Amino acid sequence: MDITHGFTLLREQEIPEAGCTARLYRHDRTGAQLVSVACPDENKVFGVTLRTPPADSTGVAHILEHSVLCGSRRYPVKEPFVELLKGSLQTFLNAFTYPDKTCYPVASTNLADFHNLVDVYLDAVFHPLITEDIFRQEGWHYELDAPEGPLSRKGVVYNEMKGAYSSPDGVLHEACQQALFPDTPYGLDSGGDPEVIPELTYAAFKAFHETYYHPANARFWFYGDDPETGRLERLDAFLKDFGPWAVDSRVPVQEPMATPRRVEKTFDAGDDPSGMVVLNWLLPEVTDRPLALALEVLEELLTGLPSSPLRRALMESGLGEDLAGAGLETELRQMFFAIGLKGVDLEDEEAVQDLILATLERLAAEGPTQAMVEAALNTVEFDLRENNTGRFPRGLSMMLSSLTNWLYDADPFEPLAFEAPLAALKARLDAGEPVFQKLIRTHLLGNPHRVTVVLRPDPGLAAAREAREAAGLAGILAGLDEAARAGVMKQARELARLQETPDSPEALATIPRLELADIPREEKPIPARAGATAAAMTRLHDIPARGIVYLDAGLDLTCVPQRLLPLVPLFGRALFEMGTAREDFAELSMRIARKTGGMGSEIFTSTALEAAAPVARLFLHGKATAANAPEMLDILRDVLLTARFDDRERFRLMVSEEKARMEQSLVPSGHMVVLSRLRARASLAGWAAERMGGLEALQAVRALAAEVDSDWPGVLARLEELRGLLARSGGMVLNVTGDAADLAALEGPLADFAAALPAGAAPAAAWTPGPLPAREGLTIPARVNYVGKIVDLTDAGWAFNGADLAAVKYARMGYLWEKVRVRGGAYGAFCVLDRFAGSLAFTSYRDPALAGTLAAFDGAGAFFKALELSADEVAKAVIGAVGDMDAHLLPDAQGLTALLRELTGDTPERRQTMREELLGASAADFRAMGERMDAALAGGQVVVLGSAEAIEASGLDFDVTRVL
């Protein structure tokens, strides 16, 4: 056997699907397993994953995930994780808690930076400090300001999970999983139930780490273009302190149920009386890769397209507003499938169940059409071959895919090599085998391990939970004598003292980081050249893209009257989801799925540099193989010129879906709702974005749902009016990314496409935003808040300097992290500088506080004015800000980013000046930014999304609107 640096090579396999060589090693001393993937990707990835099955719902695995990143043996600072975020070129740095595992991944394109991240994470995971104060901060603790009370609880994870339990979709997913797996760890909440988290003791917390956080229970992962022997040497040097360890962390298999069951849970939906009904089936183990692939195609066939038979039957039934359920879940040991409806009158529960089963029965009997099968198969195959992971590193996506086998002691390479099972599936279909009918019969209709989960709305649920918590705390306080109360107060004071005590320079110096000399002085350019078409602007980007062509067609929204702006997102969907003159919506959706990798719409708005008018575009995106790129252009031409909007029932369903999705996103994305509302006050572009995608858009969609019934001709006329304004070559920008030869072959079809559109451009519309209250309170049924404030820095005499990026980075990862997250208990806090509009916005996420958070925001300027930063701390913030600027982008994102920079006036020359200013930043620049912030923060405008009780109790003069 081949032994290198203490590792024995067990297997080696070429993975041509990913262009890499994968090797599986065992560490001889500890038994730790390592997968090492060698490939030419500069975005290097390291990860360590531990099996961490919970025994209860105290959230111990989740709290440990947070806590190990709060200081370690070699790096004894309060937050090594934050220090890395402040001053690294990392392209990914995070940690995840799953129902059965905990992952600690990092990524960077810079080798020295990558090694730094690996070293800090290894020490954090296996040698953390995890003191009792860290447990209290990240998990939970009591707070008592006076002996007479009131007693309260705080903790980062505790508050995070209170927010999670306020999200109906989150509640639904947990309910479905736990109902399917009553006898395994999956029947518990590894994230932590807020009512159970306080049962976790420090001793149990420590014992969990001692049991599961050992290399023998770990799976290590390296990926990228770094030298492989260096990986083994580095890891072996760390593992030499450990020996063998026996721990049974295996996840048991859930035994099948003999008969279907029904489970009912409650959730707080405000005044909405509708609920959710979801059918869930337990499926075989995920390590059966051919079955897993076939089930992925089946899921796409059943629900992936607007015309998919199960999706269509549910949406056209009138029984609900949108689909509910996770679909096919493949990240646990056993897969499951969940499908149903939200927005259901629960008197129709049986009708929803009967409809799902009847539709599956019909499909099992008749089988899907050949077009359906081709569409589903092409969609899954395109996604596998493209491997487009967005901002998520490809190597990390591969790691998570590998773990679906590896974690359960199966072949870690099998999930990465899809060609053989895909070819086998195609061969079965070509031979006429009724593959999908068999799957439906065997794993759905004939599967007795089925659970119907019903979520019933309870408008008083949040208040009841708060009352129950308050009563419980009052009872605990009553049981504490004078000495015990003094002890609680002393503990809380000590925790606050530790939180407020800065790390020593000596401790901070232990965190490895790059030097400014290691940072490239110039930004890596994105290739771009002009194309010749009738469009207002055509840009072509020669970027290797694996034989795929990416298309962005940007329609100019500045010509749209403001009364029509809320309709734009639905117009974008209607283009692709309502059919054309040559085909109905089902045929169109299958044509798109058969010939492309997907087409859809997206809105972009921004203030433009040195231009009075904002940039506002409705982008129609598409991607296809080079051979099918002309067909993609044909589809785009057809939908722009001949899309049919006259199917009232189809449009009604789209409006219903849009409304449900916007309402369900309020809690999980509350900080983004607040940020959109704030930006509507700061610029015309922000106002337009809010009108098309924020709360203003939600109100418009609610009104539109009634208008579809009361004034359909009027709605139809507005859709046609939008087409007349937007489907013009003179107002369009065309952007194409791909290999040089593929771009050259497409230039003719691209010119033909633009020439087929009406010429010219519509004139600009006059947008006149109305006033918004200076303090706006938006109420939803939630146990946490989302607090925001925005200021106009230009009013304080500010002019942008690249050094401001470092100051804002420090504000988020230094000041706000300490004040709002660590001390205030919020799950997150953000500081966002819009250098185009001159605004600075602060927001918090899943925040137990309100007034205290606003006070922290208001103190940011004074903090910076008095800040004395060492040259090392300034350099760290600069490097972190450069890392944000130089985010790793895949080909499609590179091409679109280049176009957006050009549209907004963010020229290469301007960006180079910004970079030079950033690299030259000093402590004086931070203090200067503090002066501007302090002056601006004396004014500003505030938006809070949260419970009515919290907003009222704040004592602040809010203009209150009930949202849910």
PDB file of C-alpha atoms in Angstrom, residues 310-540:
ATOM      1  CA  LEU A 310     -48.467  16.902 -10.079  1.00  0.00           C
ATOM      2  CA  ARG A 311     -47.594  20.571  -9.749  1.00  0.00           C
ATOM      3  CA  ARG A 312     -50.222  21.514 -12.307  1.00  0.00           C
ATOM      4  CA  ALA A 313     -52.927  19.382 -10.689  1.00  0.00           C
ATOM      5  CA  LEU A 314     -52.287  20.954  -7.292  1.00  0.00           C
ATOM      6  CA  MET A 315     -52.011  24.537  -8.505  1.00  0.00           C
ATOM      7  CA  GLU A 316     -55.063  24.347 -10.774  1.00  0.00           C
ATOM      8  CA  SER A 317     -57.217  22.677  -8.104  1.00  0.00           C
ATOM      9  CA  GLY A 318     -58.024  25.921  -6.306  1.00  0.00           C
ATOM     10  CA  LEU A 319     -57.293  24.134  -3.016  1.00  0.00           C
ATOM     11  CA  GLY A 320     -54.247  26.241  -2.093  1.00  0.00           C
ATOM     12  CA  GLU A 321     -51.984  29.134  -3.027  1.00  0.00           C
ATOM     13  CA  ASP A 322     -48.613  27.479  -3.635  1.00  0.00           C
ATOM     14  CA  LEU A 323     -46.780  24.192  -3.347  1.00  0.00           C
ATOM     15  CA  ALA A 324     -45.529  23.143   0.077  1.00  0.00           C
ATOM     16  CA  GLY A 325     -43.027  20.508   1.128  1.00  0.00           C
ATOM     17  CA  ALA A 326     -39.331  19.931   0.527  1.00  0.00           C
ATOM     18  CA  GLY A 327     -39.757  17.765  -2.577  1.00  0.00           C
ATOM     19  CA  LEU A 328     -37.039  15.099  -2.756  1.00  0.00           C
ATOM     20  CA  GLU A 329     -34.697  15.249   0.258  1.00  0.00           C
ATOM     21  CA  THR A 330     -31.353  13.526  -0.369  1.00  0.00           C
ATOM     22  CA  GLU A 331     -29.078  14.786   2.424  1.00  0.00           C
ATOM     23  CA  LEU A 332     -30.072  12.253   5.126  1.00  0.00           C
ATOM     24  CA  ARG A 333     -29.323   8.538   5.311  1.00  0.00           C
ATOM     25  CA  GLN A 334     -32.777   7.749   3.962  1.00  0.00           C
ATOM     26  CA  MET A 335     -34.348   9.914   1.296  1.00  0.00           C
ATOM     27  CA  PHE A 336     -37.882  11.236   1.537  1.00  0.00           C
ATOM     28  CA  PHE A 337     -40.370  12.959  -0.731  1.00  0.00           C
ATOM     29  CA  ALA A 338     -42.720  15.683   0.507  1.00  0.00           C
ATOM     30  CA  ILE A 339     -45.407  17.475  -1.517  1.00  0.00           C
ATOM     31  CA  GLY A 340     -48.556  19.400  -0.701  1.00  0.00           C
ATOM     32  CA  LEU A 341     -50.114  22.843  -0.609  1.00  0.00           C
ATOM     33  CA  LYS A 342     -49.986  25.968   1.536  1.00  0.00           C
ATOM     34  CA  GLY A 343     -52.817  28.464   1.822  1.00  0.00           C
ATOM     35  CA  VAL A 344     -55.305  25.612   2.308  1.00  0.00           C
ATOM     36  CA  ASP A 345     -58.729  25.761   3.937  1.00  0.00           C
ATOM     37  CA  LEU A 346     -58.178  22.828   6.289  1.00  0.00           C
ATOM     38  CA  GLU A 347     -61.662  21.560   5.623  1.00  0.00           C
ATOM     39  CA  ASP A 348     -60.119  20.561   2.285  1.00  0.00           C
ATOM     40  CA  GLU A 349     -57.364  18.467   3.859  1.00  0.00           C
ATOM     41  CA  GLU A 350     -58.796  15.207   2.542  1.00  0.00           C
ATOM     42  CA  ALA A 351     -59.327  16.708  -0.903  1.00  0.00           C
ATOM     43  CA  VAL A 352     -55.633  17.703  -1.100  1.00  0.00           C
ATOM     44  CA  GLN A 353     -54.537  14.216  -0.112  1.00  0.00           C
ATOM     45  CA  ASP A 354     -56.953  12.548  -2.508  1.00  0.00           C
ATOM     46  CA  LEU A 355     -55.823  14.786  -5.377  1.00  0.00           C
ATOM     47  CA  ILE A 356     -52.142  13.936  -4.868  1.00  0.00           C
ATOM     48  CA  LEU A 357     -52.826  10.213  -4.716  1.00  0.00           C
ATOM     49  CA  ALA A 358     -55.222  10.278  -7.686  1.00  0.00           C
ATOM     50  CA  THR A 359     -52.710  12.198  -9.819  1.00  0.00           C
ATOM     51  CA  LEU A 360     -49.965   9.714  -8.958  1.00  0.00           C
ATOM     52  CA  GLU A 361     -52.371   6.840  -9.707  1.00  0.00           C
ATOM     53  CA  ARG A 362     -53.113   8.305 -13.136  1.00  0.00           C
ATOM     54  CA  LEU A 363     -49.412   8.773 -13.912  1.00  0.00           C
ATOM     55  CA  ALA A 364     -48.618   5.244 -12.780  1.00  0.00           C
ATOM     56  CA  ALA A 365     -51.342   3.895 -15.039  1.00  0.00           C
ATOM     57  CA  GLU A 366     -50.815   6.067 -18.114  1.00  0.00           C
ATOM     58  CA  GLY A 367     -47.170   7.018 -17.756  1.00  0.00           C
ATOM     59  CA  PRO A 368     -45.667  10.419 -18.569  1.00  0.00           C
ATOM     60  CA  THR A 369     -45.429  11.583 -22.172  1.00  0.00           C
ATOM     61  CA  GLN A 370     -42.149  11.301 -24.026  1.00  0.00           C
ATOM     62  CA  ALA A 371     -41.856  15.111 -24.026  1.00  0.00           C
ATOM     63  CA  MET A 372     -42.211  15.181 -20.223  1.00  0.00           C
ATOM     64  CA  VAL A 373     -39.488  12.568 -19.812  1.00  0.00           C
ATOM     65  CA  GLU A 374     -37.124  14.363 -22.228  1.00  0.00           C
ATOM     66  CA  ALA A 375     -37.673  17.686 -20.435  1.00  0.00           C
ATOM     67  CA  ALA A 376     -37.047  16.248 -16.973  1.00  0.00           C
ATOM     68  CA  LEU A 377     -34.036  14.202 -18.042  1.00  0.00           C
ATOM     69  CA  ASN A 378     -32.428  17.121 -19.890  1.00  0.00           C
ATOM     70  CA  THR A 379     -32.902  19.438 -16.914  1.00  0.00           C
ATOM     71  CA  VAL A 380     -31.216  17.046 -14.482  1.00  0.00           C
ATOM     72  CA  GLU A 381     -28.435  16.159 -16.934  1.00  0.00           C
ATOM     73  CA  PHE A 382     -27.735  19.825 -17.776  1.00  0.00           C
ATOM     74  CA  ASP A 383     -27.420  20.689 -14.084  1.00  0.00           C
ATOM     75  CA  LEU A 384     -25.036  17.784 -13.500  1.00  0.00           C
ATOM     76  CA  ARG A 385     -22.804  18.695 -16.432  1.00  0.00           C
ATOM     77  CA  GLU A 386     -22.819  22.444 -15.844  1.00  0.00           C
ATOM     78  CA  ASN A 387     -22.117  22.135 -12.101  1.00  0.00           C
ATOM     79  CA  ASN A 388     -23.027  25.787 -11.621  1.00  0.00           C
ATOM     80  CA  THR A 389     -22.857  26.386  -7.880  1.00  0.00           C
ATOM     81  CA  GLY A 390     -23.121  30.201  -7.989  1.00  0.00           C
ATOM     82  CA  ARG A 391     -21.130  31.863  -5.192  1.00  0.00           C
ATOM     83  CA  PHE A 392     -20.833  28.441  -3.513  1.00  0.00           C
ATOM     84  CA  PRO A 393     -17.393  26.901  -4.296  1.00  0.00           C
ATOM     85  CA  ARG A 394     -17.606  23.923  -6.621  1.00  0.00           C
ATOM     86  CA  GLY A 395     -15.321  21.944  -4.355  1.00  0.00           C
ATOM     87  CA  LEU A 396     -17.662  22.464  -1.420  1.00  0.00           C
ATOM     88  CA  SER A 397     -20.645  21.338  -3.462  1.00  0.00           C
ATOM     89  CA  MET A 398     -18.674  18.211  -4.376  1.00  0.00           C
ATOM     90  CA  MET A 399     -17.850  17.603  -0.711  1.00  0.00           C
ATOM     91  CA  LEU A 400     -21.488  17.764   0.322  1.00  0.00           C
ATOM     92  CA  SER A 401     -22.433  15.469  -2.541  1.00  0.00           C
ATOM     93  CA  SER A 402     -19.716  12.978  -1.590  1.00  0.00           C
ATOM     94  CA  LEU A 403     -20.899  12.991   2.018  1.00  0.00           C
ATOM     95  CA  THR A 404     -24.307  11.636   1.004  1.00  0.00           C
ATOM     96  CA  ASN A 405     -22.460   8.318   0.604  1.00  0.00           C
ATOM     97  CA  TRP A 406     -19.315   8.776   2.622  1.00  0.00           C
ATOM     98  CA  LEU A 407     -21.003   9.727   5.897  1.00  0.00           C
ATOM     99  CA  TYR A 408     -22.836   6.403   5.853  1.00  0.00           C
ATOM    100  CA  ASP A 409     -19.670   4.356   5.169  1.00  0.00           C
ATOM    101  CA  ALA A 410     -20.326   3.957   1.442  1.00  0.00           C
ATOM    102  CA  ASP A 411     -18.188   4.903  -1.585  1.00  0.00           C
ATOM    103  CA  PRO A 412     -17.359   8.654  -1.418  1.00  0.00           C
ATOM    104  CA  PHE A 413     -16.635   8.837  -5.159  1.00  0.00           C
ATOM    105  CA  GLU A 414     -19.861   7.301  -6.447  1.00  0.00           C
ATOM    106  CA  PRO A 415     -22.003  10.469  -6.057  1.00  0.00           C
ATOM    107  CA  LEU A 416     -19.428  12.427  -8.094  1.00  0.00           C
ATOM    108  CA  ALA A 417     -19.407  10.060 -11.089  1.00  0.00           C
ATOM    109  CA  PHE A 418     -22.818  10.430 -12.681  1.00  0.00           C
ATOM    110  CA  GLU A 419     -22.099   9.208 -16.234  1.00  0.00           C
ATOM    111  CA  ALA A 420     -22.618   5.493 -15.596  1.00  0.00           C
ATOM    112  CA  PRO A 421     -25.936   5.724 -13.719  1.00  0.00           C
ATOM    113  CA  LEU A 422     -27.175   8.356 -16.161  1.00  0.00           C
ATOM    114  CA  ALA A 423     -26.325   6.154 -19.152  1.00  0.00           C
ATOM    115  CA  ALA A 424     -27.973   3.173 -17.458  1.00  0.00           C
ATOM    116  CA  LEU A 425     -31.147   5.176 -16.802  1.00  0.00           C
ATOM    117  CA  LYS A 426     -31.267   6.354 -20.423  1.00  0.00           C
ATOM    118  CA  ALA A 427     -30.777   2.793 -21.635  1.00  0.00           C
ATOM    119  CA  ARG A 428     -33.693   1.566 -19.526  1.00  0.00           C
ATOM    120  CA  LEU A 429     -35.899   4.320 -20.922  1.00  0.00           C
ATOM    121  CA  ASP A 430     -34.765   3.672 -24.501  1.00  0.00           C
ATOM    122  CA  ALA A 431     -35.655   0.002 -24.038  1.00  0.00           C
ATOM    123  CA  GLY A 432     -39.204   1.016 -23.212  1.00  0.00           C
ATOM    124  CA  GLU A 433     -39.057   0.161 -19.514  1.00  0.00           C
ATOM    125  CA  PRO A 434     -41.752   2.071 -17.561  1.00  0.00           C
ATOM    126  CA  VAL A 435     -39.156   3.390 -15.118  1.00  0.00           C
ATOM    127  CA  PHE A 436     -41.170   6.210 -13.629  1.00  0.00           C
ATOM    128  CA  GLN A 437     -44.413   4.274 -13.380  1.00  0.00           C
ATOM    129  CA  LYS A 438     -42.535   1.629 -11.364  1.00  0.00           C
ATOM    130  CA  LEU A 439     -40.998   4.265  -9.098  1.00  0.00           C
ATOM    131  CA  ILE A 440     -44.395   5.806  -8.409  1.00  0.00           C
ATOM    132  CA  ARG A 441     -45.970   2.414  -7.703  1.00  0.00           C
ATOM    133  CA  THR A 442     -43.145   1.101  -5.532  1.00  0.00           C
ATOM    134  CA  HIS A 443     -41.991   4.113  -3.564  1.00  0.00           C
ATOM    135  CA  LEU A 444     -45.110   6.281  -3.382  1.00  0.00           C
ATOM    136  CA  LEU A 445     -48.454   4.583  -3.990  1.00  0.00           C
ATOM    137  CA  GLY A 446     -47.401   1.198  -2.607  1.00  0.00           C
ATOM    138  CA  ASN A 447     -45.378   2.631   0.268  1.00  0.00           C
ATOM    139  CA  PRO A 448     -47.218   2.489   3.627  1.00  0.00           C
ATOM    140  CA  HIS A 449     -44.568   4.659   5.343  1.00  0.00           C
ATOM    141  CA  ARG A 450     -46.511   7.807   4.538  1.00  0.00           C
ATOM    142  CA  VAL A 451     -47.292  10.671   6.886  1.00  0.00           C
ATOM    143  CA  THR A 452     -49.776  13.462   6.218  1.00  0.00           C
ATOM    144  CA  VAL A 453     -48.562  16.557   8.047  1.00  0.00           C
ATOM    145  CA  VAL A 454     -51.124  19.286   8.680  1.00  0.00           C
ATOM    146  CA  LEU A 455     -50.088  22.728   9.891  1.00  0.00           C
ATOM    147  CA  ARG A 456     -53.002  24.511  11.507  1.00  0.00           C
ATOM    148  CA  PRO A 457     -52.834  28.300  12.000  1.00  0.00           C
ATOM    149  CA  ASP A 458     -52.973  29.526  15.602  1.00  0.00           C
ATOM    150  CA  PRO A 459     -52.976  33.339  15.687  1.00  0.00           C
ATOM    151  CA  GLY A 460     -52.219  33.332  19.403  1.00  0.00           C
ATOM    152  CA  LEU A 461     -49.303  30.895  19.268  1.00  0.00           C
ATOM    153  CA  ALA A 462     -46.448  33.403  19.515  1.00  0.00           C
ATOM    154  CA  ALA A 463     -48.127  35.262  22.371  1.00  0.00           C
ATOM    155  CA  ALA A 464     -48.815  31.970  24.158  1.00  0.00           C
ATOM    156  CA  ARG A 465     -45.162  30.948  23.830  1.00  0.00           C
ATOM    157  CA  GLU A 466     -43.995  34.283  25.175  1.00  0.00           C
ATOM    158  CA  ALA A 467     -46.446  34.036  28.057  1.00  0.00           C
ATOM    159  CA  ARG A 468     -45.334  30.479  28.815  1.00  0.00           C
ATOM    160  CA  GLU A 469     -41.691  31.544  28.773  1.00  0.00           C
ATOM    161  CA  ALA A 470     -42.388  34.549  31.005  1.00  0.00           C
ATOM    162  CA  ALA A 471     -44.323  32.418  33.489  1.00  0.00           C
ATOM    163  CA  GLY A 472     -41.574  29.816  33.536  1.00  0.00           C
ATOM    164  CA  LEU A 473     -38.920  32.445  34.153  1.00  0.00           C
ATOM    165  CA  ALA A 474     -41.015  34.031  36.897  1.00  0.00           C
ATOM    166  CA  GLY A 475     -41.295  30.619  38.550  1.00  0.00           C
ATOM    167  CA  ILE A 476     -37.541  30.080  38.308  1.00  0.00           C
ATOM    168  CA  LEU A 477     -36.904  33.515  39.788  1.00  0.00           C
ATOM    169  CA  ALA A 478     -39.305  32.813  42.643  1.00  0.00           C
ATOM    170  CA  GLY A 479     -37.338  29.695  43.470  1.00  0.00           C
ATOM    171  CA  LEU A 480     -34.022  31.535  43.717  1.00  0.00           C
ATOM    172  CA  ASP A 481     -32.925  32.843  47.093  1.00  0.00           C
ATOM    173  CA  GLU A 482     -31.000  36.070  47.527  1.00  0.00           C
ATOM    174  CA  ALA A 483     -27.614  34.416  47.057  1.00  0.00           C
ATOM    175  CA  ALA A 484     -28.710  32.584  43.934  1.00  0.00           C
ATOM    176  CA  ARG A 485     -30.067  35.788  42.409  1.00  0.00           C
ATOM    177  CA  ALA A 486     -26.808  37.528  43.184  1.00  0.00           C
ATOM    178  CA  GLY A 487     -25.002  34.639  41.507  1.00  0.00           C
ATOM    179  CA  VAL A 488     -27.055  35.023  38.321  1.00  0.00           C
ATOM    180  CA  MET A 489     -26.341  38.736  38.240  1.00  0.00           C
ATOM    181  CA  LYS A 490     -22.634  38.127  38.834  1.00  0.00           C
ATOM    182  CA  GLN A 491     -22.483  35.548  36.028  1.00  0.00           C
ATOM    183  CA  ALA A 492     -24.144  37.924  33.579  1.00  0.00           C
ATOM    184  CA  ARG A 493     -21.815  40.768  34.598  1.00  0.00           C
ATOM    185  CA  GLU A 494     -18.781  38.541  34.130  1.00  0.00           C
ATOM    186  CA  LEU A 495     -19.980  37.475  30.696  1.00  0.00           C
ATOM    187  CA  ALA A 496     -20.524  41.114  29.735  1.00  0.00           C
ATOM    188  CA  ARG A 497     -17.045  41.992  31.039  1.00  0.00           C
ATOM    189  CA  LEU A 498     -15.454  39.268  28.944  1.00  0.00           C
ATOM    190  CA  GLN A 499     -17.427  40.363  25.890  1.00  0.00           C
ATOM    191  CA  GLU A 500     -16.356  43.976  26.359  1.00  0.00           C
ATOM    192  CA  THR A 501     -12.682  43.183  26.989  1.00  0.00           C
ATOM    193  CA  PRO A 502     -10.744  43.455  23.739  1.00  0.00           C
ATOM    194  CA  ASP A 503      -8.310  40.757  22.711  1.00  0.00           C
ATOM    195  CA  SER A 504      -4.727  41.538  23.589  1.00  0.00           C
ATOM    196  CA  PRO A 505      -2.327  42.437  20.785  1.00  0.00           C
ATOM    197  CA  GLU A 506      -0.406  39.259  21.601  1.00  0.00           C
ATOM    198  CA  ALA A 507      -3.507  37.084  21.178  1.00  0.00           C
ATOM    199  CA  LEU A 508      -4.488  38.816  17.936  1.00  0.00           C
ATOM    200  CA  ALA A 509      -0.977  38.277  16.611  1.00  0.00           C
ATOM    201  CA  THR A 510      -1.511  34.518  16.760  1.00  0.00           C
ATOM    202  CA  ILE A 511      -4.079  34.678  13.939  1.00  0.00           C
ATOM    203  CA  PRO A 512      -2.181  34.105  10.686  1.00  0.00           C
ATOM    204  CA  ARG A 513      -2.909  36.478   7.848  1.00  0.00           C
ATOM    205  CA  LEU A 514      -1.542  37.737   4.591  1.00  0.00           C
ATOM    206  CA  GLU A 515       0.482  40.902   4.260  1.00  0.00           C
ATOM    207  CA  LEU A 516      -0.590  43.811   2.094  1.00  0.00           C
ATOM    208  CA  ALA A 517       2.367  42.995  -0.143  1.00  0.00           C
ATOM    209  CA  ASP A 518       0.652  39.678  -0.939  1.00  0.00           C
ATOM    210  CA  ILE A 519      -2.403  41.417  -2.382  1.00  0.00           C
ATOM    211  CA  PRO A 520      -2.547  41.973  -6.149  1.00  0.00           C
ATOM    212  CA  ARG A 521      -2.332  45.686  -6.910  1.00  0.00           C
ATOM    213  CA  GLU A 522      -4.610  45.372  -9.918  1.00  0.00           C
ATOM    214  CA  GLU A 523      -8.011  43.788 -10.343  1.00  0.00           C
ATOM    215  CA  LYS A 524      -8.251  40.810 -12.657  1.00  0.00           C
ATOM    216  CA  PRO A 525     -10.043  42.067 -15.792  1.00  0.00           C
ATOM    217  CA  ILE A 526     -13.099  40.328 -17.223  1.00  0.00           C
ATOM    218  CA  PRO A 527     -12.848  39.843 -21.006  1.00  0.00           C
ATOM    219  CA  ALA A 528     -15.410  41.897 -22.942  1.00  0.00           C
ATOM    220  CA  ARG A 529     -15.888  43.132 -26.482  1.00  0.00           C
ATOM    221  CA  ALA A 530     -18.688  44.842 -28.335  1.00  0.00           C
ATOM    222  CA  GLY A 531     -20.985  42.933 -30.645  1.00  0.00           C
ATOM    223  CA  ALA A 532     -22.878  44.261 -33.642  1.00  0.00           C
ATOM    224  CA  THR A 533     -26.668  44.028 -33.286  1.00  0.00           C
ATOM    225  CA  ALA A 534     -29.663  46.354 -33.315  1.00  0.00           C
ATOM    226  CA  ALA A 535     -29.704  46.350 -29.507  1.00  0.00           C
ATOM    227  CA  ALA A 536     -28.668  49.473 -27.634  1.00  0.00           C
ATOM    228  CA  MET A 537     -25.619  47.609 -26.347  1.00  0.00           C
ATOM    229  CA  THR A 538     -24.204  44.150 -27.096  1.00  0.00           C
ATOM    230  CA  ARG A 539     -21.343  42.679 -25.088  1.00  0.00           C
ATOM    231  CA  LEU A 540     -19.558  39.364 -25.647  1.00  0.00           C
TER     232      LEU A 540
END
